[in-house]
PDB file of C-alpha atoms in Angstrom:
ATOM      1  CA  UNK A1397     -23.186 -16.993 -31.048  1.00 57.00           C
ATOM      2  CA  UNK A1398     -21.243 -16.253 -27.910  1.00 64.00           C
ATOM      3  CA  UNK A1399     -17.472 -16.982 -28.162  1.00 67.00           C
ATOM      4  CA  UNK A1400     -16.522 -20.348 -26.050  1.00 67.00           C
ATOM      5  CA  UNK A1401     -12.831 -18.481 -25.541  1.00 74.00           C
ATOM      6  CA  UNK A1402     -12.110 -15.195 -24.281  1.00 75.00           C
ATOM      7  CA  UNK A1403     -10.171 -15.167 -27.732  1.00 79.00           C
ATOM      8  CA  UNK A1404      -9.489 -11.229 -27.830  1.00 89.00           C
ATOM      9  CA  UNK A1405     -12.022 -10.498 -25.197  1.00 97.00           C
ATOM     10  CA  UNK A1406      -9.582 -10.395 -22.069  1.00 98.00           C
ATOM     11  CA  UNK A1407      -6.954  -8.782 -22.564  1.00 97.00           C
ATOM     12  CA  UNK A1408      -4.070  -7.040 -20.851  1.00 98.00           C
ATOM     13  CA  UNK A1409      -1.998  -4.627 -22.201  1.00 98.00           C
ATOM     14  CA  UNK A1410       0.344  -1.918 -22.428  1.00 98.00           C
ATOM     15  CA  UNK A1411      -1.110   0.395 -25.256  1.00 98.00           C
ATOM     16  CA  UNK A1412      -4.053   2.502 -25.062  1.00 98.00           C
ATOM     17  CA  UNK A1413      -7.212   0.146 -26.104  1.00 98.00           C
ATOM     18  CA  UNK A1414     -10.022   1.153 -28.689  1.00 98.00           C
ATOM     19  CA  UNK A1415     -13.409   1.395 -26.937  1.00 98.00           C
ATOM     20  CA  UNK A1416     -15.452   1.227 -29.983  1.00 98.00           C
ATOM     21  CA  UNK A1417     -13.451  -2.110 -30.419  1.00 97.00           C
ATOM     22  CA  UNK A1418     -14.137  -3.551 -27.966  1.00 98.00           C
ATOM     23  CA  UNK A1419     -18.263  -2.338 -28.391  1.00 98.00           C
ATOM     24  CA  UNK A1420     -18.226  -3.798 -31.772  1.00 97.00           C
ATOM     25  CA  UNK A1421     -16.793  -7.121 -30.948  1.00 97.00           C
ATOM     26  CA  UNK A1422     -19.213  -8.113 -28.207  1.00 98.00           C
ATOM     27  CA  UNK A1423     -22.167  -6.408 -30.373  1.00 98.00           C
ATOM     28  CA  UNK A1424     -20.648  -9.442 -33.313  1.00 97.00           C
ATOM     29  CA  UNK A1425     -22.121 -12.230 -30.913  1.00 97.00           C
ATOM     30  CA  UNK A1426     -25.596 -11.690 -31.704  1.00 97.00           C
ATOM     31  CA  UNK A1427     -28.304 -10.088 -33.239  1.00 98.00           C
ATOM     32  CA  UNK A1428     -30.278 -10.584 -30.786  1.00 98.00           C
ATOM     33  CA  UNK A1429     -28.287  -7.832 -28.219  1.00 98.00           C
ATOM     34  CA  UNK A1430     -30.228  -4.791 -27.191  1.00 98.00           C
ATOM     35  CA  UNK A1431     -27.903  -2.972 -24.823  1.00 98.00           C
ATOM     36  CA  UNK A1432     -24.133  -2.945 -24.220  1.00 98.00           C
ATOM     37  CA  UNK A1433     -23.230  -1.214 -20.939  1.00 98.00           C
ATOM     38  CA  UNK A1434     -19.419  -0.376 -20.698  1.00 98.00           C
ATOM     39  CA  UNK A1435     -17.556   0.792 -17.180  1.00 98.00           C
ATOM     40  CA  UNK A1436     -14.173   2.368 -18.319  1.00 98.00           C
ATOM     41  CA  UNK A1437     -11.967   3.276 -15.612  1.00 98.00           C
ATOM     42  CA  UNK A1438      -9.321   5.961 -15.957  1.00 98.00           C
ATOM     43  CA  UNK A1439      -6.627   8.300 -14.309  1.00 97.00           C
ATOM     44  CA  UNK A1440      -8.002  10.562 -11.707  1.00 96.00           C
ATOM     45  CA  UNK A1441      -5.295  13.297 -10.695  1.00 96.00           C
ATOM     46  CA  UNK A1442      -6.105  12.976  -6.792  1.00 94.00           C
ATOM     47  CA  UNK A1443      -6.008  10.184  -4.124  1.00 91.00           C
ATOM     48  CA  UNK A1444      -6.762  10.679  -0.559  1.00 87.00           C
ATOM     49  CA  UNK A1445      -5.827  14.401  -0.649  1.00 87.00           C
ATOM     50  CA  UNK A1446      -2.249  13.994  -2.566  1.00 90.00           C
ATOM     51  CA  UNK A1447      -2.286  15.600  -5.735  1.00 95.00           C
ATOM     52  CA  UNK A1448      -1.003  12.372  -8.353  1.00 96.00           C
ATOM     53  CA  UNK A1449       0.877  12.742 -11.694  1.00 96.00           C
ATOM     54  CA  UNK A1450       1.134   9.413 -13.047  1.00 96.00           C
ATOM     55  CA  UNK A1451       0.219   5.576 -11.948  1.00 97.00           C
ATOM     56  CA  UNK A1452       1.955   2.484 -12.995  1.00 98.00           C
ATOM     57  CA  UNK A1453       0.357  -0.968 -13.420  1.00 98.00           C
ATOM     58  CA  UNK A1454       1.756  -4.403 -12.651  1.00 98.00           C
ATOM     59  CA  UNK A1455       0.148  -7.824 -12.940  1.00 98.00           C
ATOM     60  CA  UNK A1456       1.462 -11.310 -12.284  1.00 98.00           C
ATOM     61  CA  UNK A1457       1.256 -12.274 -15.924  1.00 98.00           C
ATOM     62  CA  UNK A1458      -0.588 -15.132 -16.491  1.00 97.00           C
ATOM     63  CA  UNK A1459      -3.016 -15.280 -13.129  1.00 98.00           C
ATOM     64  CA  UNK A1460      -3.905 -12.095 -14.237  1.00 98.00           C
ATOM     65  CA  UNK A1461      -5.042 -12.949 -17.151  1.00 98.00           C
ATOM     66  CA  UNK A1462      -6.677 -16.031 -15.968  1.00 98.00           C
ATOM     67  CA  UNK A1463      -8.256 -14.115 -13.376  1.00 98.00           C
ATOM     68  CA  UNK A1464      -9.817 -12.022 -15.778  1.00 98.00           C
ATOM     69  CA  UNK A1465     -10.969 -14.504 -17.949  1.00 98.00           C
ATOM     70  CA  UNK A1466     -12.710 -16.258 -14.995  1.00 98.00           C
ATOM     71  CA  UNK A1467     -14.516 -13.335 -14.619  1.00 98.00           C
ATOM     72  CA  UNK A1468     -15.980 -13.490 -18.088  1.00 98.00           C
ATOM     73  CA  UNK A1469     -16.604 -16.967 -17.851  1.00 98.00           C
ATOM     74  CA  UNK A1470     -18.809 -16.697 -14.226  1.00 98.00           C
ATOM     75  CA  UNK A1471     -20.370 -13.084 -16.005  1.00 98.00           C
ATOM     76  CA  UNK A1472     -21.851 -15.291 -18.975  1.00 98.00           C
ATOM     77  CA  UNK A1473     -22.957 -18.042 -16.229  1.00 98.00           C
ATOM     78  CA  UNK A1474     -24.333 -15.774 -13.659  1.00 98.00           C
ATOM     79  CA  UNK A1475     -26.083 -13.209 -15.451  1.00 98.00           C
ATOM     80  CA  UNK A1476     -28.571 -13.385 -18.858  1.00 98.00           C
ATOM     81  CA  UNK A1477     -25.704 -11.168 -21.068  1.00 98.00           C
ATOM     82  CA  UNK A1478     -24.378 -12.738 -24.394  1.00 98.00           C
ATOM     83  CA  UNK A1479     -20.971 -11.532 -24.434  1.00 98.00           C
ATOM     84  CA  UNK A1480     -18.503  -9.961 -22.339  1.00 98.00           C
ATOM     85  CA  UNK A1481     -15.230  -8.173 -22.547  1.00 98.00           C
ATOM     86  CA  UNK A1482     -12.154  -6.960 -20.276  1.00 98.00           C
ATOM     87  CA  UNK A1483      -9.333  -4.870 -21.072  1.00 98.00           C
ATOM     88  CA  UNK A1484      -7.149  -3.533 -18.462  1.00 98.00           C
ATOM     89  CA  UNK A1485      -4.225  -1.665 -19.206  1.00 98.00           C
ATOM     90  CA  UNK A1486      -0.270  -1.981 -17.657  1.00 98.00           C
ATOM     91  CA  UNK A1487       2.757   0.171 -17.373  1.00 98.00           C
ATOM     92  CA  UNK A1488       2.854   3.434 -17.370  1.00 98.00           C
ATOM     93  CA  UNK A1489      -0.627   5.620 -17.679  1.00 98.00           C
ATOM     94  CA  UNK A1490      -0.733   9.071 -17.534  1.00 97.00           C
ATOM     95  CA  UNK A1491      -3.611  11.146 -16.201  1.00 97.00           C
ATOM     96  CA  UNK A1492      -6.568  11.191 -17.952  1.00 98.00           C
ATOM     97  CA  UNK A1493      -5.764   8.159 -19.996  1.00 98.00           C
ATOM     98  CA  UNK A1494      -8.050   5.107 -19.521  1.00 98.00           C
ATOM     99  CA  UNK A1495      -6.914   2.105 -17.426  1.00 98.00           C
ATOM    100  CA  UNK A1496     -10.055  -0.459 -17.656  1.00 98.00           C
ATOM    101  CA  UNK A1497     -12.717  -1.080 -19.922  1.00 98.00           C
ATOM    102  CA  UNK A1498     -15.477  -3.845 -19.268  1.00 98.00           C
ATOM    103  CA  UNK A1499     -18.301  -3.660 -22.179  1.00 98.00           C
ATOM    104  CA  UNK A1500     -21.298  -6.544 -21.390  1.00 98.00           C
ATOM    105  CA  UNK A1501     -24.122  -6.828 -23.673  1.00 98.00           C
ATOM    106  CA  UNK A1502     -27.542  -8.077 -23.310  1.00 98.00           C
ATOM    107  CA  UNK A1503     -30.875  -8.441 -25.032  1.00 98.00           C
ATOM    108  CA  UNK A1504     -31.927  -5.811 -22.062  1.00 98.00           C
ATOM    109  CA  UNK A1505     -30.531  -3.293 -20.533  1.00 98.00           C
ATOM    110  CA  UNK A1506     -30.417  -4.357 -16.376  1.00 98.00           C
ATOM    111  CA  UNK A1507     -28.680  -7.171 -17.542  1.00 98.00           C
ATOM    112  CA  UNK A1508     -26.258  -6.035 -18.594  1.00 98.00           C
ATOM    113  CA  UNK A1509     -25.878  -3.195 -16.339  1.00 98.00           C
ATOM    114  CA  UNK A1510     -25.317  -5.680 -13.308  1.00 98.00           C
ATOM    115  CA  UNK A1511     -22.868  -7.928 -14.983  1.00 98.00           C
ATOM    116  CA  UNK A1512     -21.174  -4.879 -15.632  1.00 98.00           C
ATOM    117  CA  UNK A1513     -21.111  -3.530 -11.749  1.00 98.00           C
ATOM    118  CA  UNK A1514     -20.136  -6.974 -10.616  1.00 98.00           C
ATOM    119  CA  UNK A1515     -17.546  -7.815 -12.726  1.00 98.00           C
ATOM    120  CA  UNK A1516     -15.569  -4.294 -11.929  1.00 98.00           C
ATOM    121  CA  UNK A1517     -15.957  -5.174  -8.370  1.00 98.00           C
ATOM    122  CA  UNK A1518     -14.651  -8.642  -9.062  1.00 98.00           C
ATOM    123  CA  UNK A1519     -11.757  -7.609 -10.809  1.00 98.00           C
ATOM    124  CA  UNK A1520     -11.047  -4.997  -7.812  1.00 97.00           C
ATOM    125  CA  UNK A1521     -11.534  -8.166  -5.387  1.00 97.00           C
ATOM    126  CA  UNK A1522      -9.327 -11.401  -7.356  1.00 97.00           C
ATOM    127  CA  UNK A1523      -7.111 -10.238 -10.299  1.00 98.00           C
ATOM    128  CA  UNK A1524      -3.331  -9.681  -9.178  1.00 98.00           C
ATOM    129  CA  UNK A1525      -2.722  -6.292 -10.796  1.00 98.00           C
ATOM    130  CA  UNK A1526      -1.212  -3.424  -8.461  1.00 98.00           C
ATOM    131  CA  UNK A1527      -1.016   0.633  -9.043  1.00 97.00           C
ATOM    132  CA  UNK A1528       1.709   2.667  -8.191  1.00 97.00           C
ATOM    133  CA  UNK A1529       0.535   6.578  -7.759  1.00 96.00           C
ATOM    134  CA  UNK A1530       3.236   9.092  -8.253  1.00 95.00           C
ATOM    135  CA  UNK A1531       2.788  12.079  -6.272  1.00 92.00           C
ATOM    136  CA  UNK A1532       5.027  15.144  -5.498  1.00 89.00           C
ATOM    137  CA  UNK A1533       6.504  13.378  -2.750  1.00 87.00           C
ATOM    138  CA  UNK A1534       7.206  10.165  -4.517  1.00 90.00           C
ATOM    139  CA  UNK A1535       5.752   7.124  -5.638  1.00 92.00           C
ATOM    140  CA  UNK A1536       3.511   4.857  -3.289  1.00 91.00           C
ATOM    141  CA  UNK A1537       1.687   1.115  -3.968  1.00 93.00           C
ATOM    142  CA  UNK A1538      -1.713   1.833  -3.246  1.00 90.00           C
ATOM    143  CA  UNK A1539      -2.614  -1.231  -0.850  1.00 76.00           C
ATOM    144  CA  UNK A1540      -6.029  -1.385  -1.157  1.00 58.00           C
ATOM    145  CA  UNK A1541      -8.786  -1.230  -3.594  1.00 48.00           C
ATOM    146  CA  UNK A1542     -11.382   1.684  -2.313  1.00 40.00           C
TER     147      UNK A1542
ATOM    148  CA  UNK B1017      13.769 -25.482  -6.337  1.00 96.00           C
ATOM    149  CA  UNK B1018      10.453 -23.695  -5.401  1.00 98.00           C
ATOM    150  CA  UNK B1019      10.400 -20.265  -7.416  1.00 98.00           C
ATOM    151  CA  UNK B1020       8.975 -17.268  -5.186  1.00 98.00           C
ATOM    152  CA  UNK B1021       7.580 -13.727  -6.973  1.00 98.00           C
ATOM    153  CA  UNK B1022       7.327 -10.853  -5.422  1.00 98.00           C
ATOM    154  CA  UNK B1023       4.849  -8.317  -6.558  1.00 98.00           C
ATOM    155  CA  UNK B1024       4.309  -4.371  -6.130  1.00 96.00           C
ATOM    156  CA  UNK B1025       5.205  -3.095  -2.409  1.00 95.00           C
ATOM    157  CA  UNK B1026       6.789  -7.065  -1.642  1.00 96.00           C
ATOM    158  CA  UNK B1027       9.127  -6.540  -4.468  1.00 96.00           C
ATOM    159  CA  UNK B1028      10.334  -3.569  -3.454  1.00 94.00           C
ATOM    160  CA  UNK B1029      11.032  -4.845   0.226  1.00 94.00           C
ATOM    161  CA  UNK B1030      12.522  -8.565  -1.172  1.00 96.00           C
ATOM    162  CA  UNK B1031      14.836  -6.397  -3.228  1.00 96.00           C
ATOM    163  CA  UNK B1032      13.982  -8.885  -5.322  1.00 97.00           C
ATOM    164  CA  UNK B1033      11.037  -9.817  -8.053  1.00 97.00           C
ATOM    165  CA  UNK B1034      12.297 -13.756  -8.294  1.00 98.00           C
ATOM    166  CA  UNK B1035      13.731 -16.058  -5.598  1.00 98.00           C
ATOM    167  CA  UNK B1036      14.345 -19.474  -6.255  1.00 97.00           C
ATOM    168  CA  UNK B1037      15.329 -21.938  -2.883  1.00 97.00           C
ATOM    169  CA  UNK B1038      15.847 -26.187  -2.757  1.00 96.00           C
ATOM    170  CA  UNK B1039      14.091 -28.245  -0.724  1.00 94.00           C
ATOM    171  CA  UNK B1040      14.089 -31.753  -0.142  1.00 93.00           C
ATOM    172  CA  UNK B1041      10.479 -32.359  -0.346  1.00 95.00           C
ATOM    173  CA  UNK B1042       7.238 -30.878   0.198  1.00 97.00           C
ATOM    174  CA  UNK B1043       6.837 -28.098   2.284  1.00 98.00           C
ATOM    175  CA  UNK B1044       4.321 -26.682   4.103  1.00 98.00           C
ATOM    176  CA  UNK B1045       3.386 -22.733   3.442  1.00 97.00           C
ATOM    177  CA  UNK B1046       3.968 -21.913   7.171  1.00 96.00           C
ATOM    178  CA  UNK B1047       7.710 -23.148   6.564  1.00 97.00           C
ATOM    179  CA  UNK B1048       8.124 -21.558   3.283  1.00 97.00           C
ATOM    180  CA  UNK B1049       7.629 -18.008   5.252  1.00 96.00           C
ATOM    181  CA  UNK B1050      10.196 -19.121   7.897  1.00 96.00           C
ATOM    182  CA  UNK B1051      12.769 -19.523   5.098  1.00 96.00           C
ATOM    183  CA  UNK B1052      11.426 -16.069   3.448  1.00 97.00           C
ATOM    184  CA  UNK B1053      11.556 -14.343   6.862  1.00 96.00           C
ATOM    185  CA  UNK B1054      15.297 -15.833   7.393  1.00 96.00           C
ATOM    186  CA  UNK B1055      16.675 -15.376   3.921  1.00 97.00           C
ATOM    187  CA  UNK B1056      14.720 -11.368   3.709  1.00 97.00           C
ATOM    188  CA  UNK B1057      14.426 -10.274   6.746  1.00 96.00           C
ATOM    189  CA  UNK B1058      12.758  -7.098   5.375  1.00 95.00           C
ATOM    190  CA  UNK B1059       9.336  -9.269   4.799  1.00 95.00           C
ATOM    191  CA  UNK B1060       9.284 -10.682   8.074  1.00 93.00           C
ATOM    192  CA  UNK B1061       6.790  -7.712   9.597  1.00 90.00           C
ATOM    193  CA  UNK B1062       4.242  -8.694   6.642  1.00 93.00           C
ATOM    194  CA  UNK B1063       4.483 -11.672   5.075  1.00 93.00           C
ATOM    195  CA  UNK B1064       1.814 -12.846   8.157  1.00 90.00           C
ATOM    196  CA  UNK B1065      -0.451 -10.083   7.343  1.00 91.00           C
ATOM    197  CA  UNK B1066      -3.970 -11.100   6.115  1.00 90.00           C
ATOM    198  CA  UNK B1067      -4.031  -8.966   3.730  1.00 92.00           C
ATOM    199  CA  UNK B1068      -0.919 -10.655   1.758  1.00 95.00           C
ATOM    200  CA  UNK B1069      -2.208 -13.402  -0.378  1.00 96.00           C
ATOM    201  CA  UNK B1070      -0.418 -16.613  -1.483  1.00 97.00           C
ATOM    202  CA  UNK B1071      -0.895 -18.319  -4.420  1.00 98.00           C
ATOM    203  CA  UNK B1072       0.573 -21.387  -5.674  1.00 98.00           C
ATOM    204  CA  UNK B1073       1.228 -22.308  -9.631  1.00 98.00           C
ATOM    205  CA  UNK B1074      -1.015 -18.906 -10.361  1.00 98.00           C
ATOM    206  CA  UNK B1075      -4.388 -20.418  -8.098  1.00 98.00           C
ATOM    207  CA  UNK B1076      -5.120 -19.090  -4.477  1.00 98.00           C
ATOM    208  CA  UNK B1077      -3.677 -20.406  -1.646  1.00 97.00           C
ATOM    209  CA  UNK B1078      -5.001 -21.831   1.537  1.00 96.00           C
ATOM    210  CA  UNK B1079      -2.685 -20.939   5.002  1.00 94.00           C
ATOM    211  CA  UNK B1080      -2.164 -24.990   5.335  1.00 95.00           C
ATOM    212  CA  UNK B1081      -1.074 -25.197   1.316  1.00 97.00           C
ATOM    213  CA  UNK B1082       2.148 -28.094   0.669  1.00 98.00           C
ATOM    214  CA  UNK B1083       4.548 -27.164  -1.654  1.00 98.00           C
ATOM    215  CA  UNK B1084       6.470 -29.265  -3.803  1.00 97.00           C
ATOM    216  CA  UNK B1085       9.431 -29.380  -5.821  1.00 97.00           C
ATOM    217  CA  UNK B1086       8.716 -27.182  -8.795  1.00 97.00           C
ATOM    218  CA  UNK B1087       5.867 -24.968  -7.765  1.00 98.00           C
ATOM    219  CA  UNK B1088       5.719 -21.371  -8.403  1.00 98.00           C
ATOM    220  CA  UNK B1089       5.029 -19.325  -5.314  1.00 98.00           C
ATOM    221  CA  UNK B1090       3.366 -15.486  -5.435  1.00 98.00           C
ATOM    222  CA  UNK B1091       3.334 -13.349  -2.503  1.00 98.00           C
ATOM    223  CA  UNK B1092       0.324 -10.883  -2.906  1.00 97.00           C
ATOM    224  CA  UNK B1093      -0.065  -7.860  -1.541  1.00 97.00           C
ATOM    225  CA  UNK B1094      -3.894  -5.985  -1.983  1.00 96.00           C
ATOM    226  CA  UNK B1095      -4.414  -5.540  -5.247  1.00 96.00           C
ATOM    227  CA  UNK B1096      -5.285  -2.375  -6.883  1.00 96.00           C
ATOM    228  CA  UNK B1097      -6.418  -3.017 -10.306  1.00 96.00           C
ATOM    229  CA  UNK B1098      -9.396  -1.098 -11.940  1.00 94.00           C
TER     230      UNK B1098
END
């Protein structure tokens, strides 16, 4: 069965995160999924033509988090997936280190394919969390989500 | 009191990540910014931007939002999560 909380689901964090965690706890909702499709974001080294060396994440704690969970919630509504779950990192990430994961899991695979796509873009579009790029020249806010 | 956050780019032009002010009663958003714009003078070019969100006890806000005694206030710039 499908958790009713986002009990370990949603999360936000500083440390690194465990993809095949995450994989294994949305697989534990049912036998009956067929396909888990994760999106897992992480540190490019370039942003509009400045070379960046490190990003920092902030979040409003606790909209964040409620944000995110929202997300999960209107996922399971909207779409015919069984389970759902969000990790997004905060702090400090160096490049090449993952910021995001989102792992959805159906019985068949274009479920959960468009959860997936819709929640990253929902995320992008309602959860208060902000990235600072360091570059050579200093270190900017990016202002908006491309 | 009526606490304010500031987050990412707004924090760094508040000089400040918490401001708390008294009011008398409830207040509409439009006269919370006048106070902002008085007391930080630095926010007064953006905090009427569209692209800075408010949001009132964590939950979006609408441009003709009251608030009261003992609401939290967030001023949003875009985010950039993911």
């Amino acid at each position: 069965m499908r958790a009713k909380t986002a009990e370990g689901l949603v999360k936000i964090q500083e440390k690194p995160f465990s993809i095949e965690e995450a994989v294994t706890k949305v697989k534990a909702a049912s036998k009956g999924i067929g396909a888990v499709v994760t999106f897992l974001g992480t540190a490019r080294d370039f942003s509009k033509g400045s070379v960046i060396t490190g990003l920092d994440f902030e979040h409003y704690p606790g909209m964040a988090e409620k944000k995110l969970k929202d997300i999960r919630e209107r996922a399971l509504k909207n779409f015919d997936i069984i389970e759902m779950a969000i990790v997004h990192r905060t702090g400090r990430i160096e490049i090449g280190e993952d910021i995001v994961l989102i792992a959805a899991a159906s019985a068949h695979r274009n479920d959960a394919f468009m959860a997936c796509e819709w929640a990253i873009t929902e995320l992008k579009r309602t959860t208060p969390i902000w990235k600072r790029e360091t570059t050579k020249s200093g270190e900017v806010w990016v202002s908006e989500t491309p | 009191m009526i606490t304010v956050r500031f987050f990412a780019m707004l924090k760094g032009l508040a000089k400040a990540e918490v401001k708390e002010y008294n009011v008398s009663g409830p207040i509409r958003l439009e006269e919370l910014k006048g106070m902002l714009k008085k007391d930080l003078p630095a926010l007064a070019g953006v905090l009427d931007s569209r692209s800075i969100l408010v949001s009132i006890n964590q939950e979006f806000a609408a441009k003709d939002a009251v608030i009261k005694d003992g609401d939290e206030v967030g001023l949003l710039p875009p985010f950039s999560g993911g």
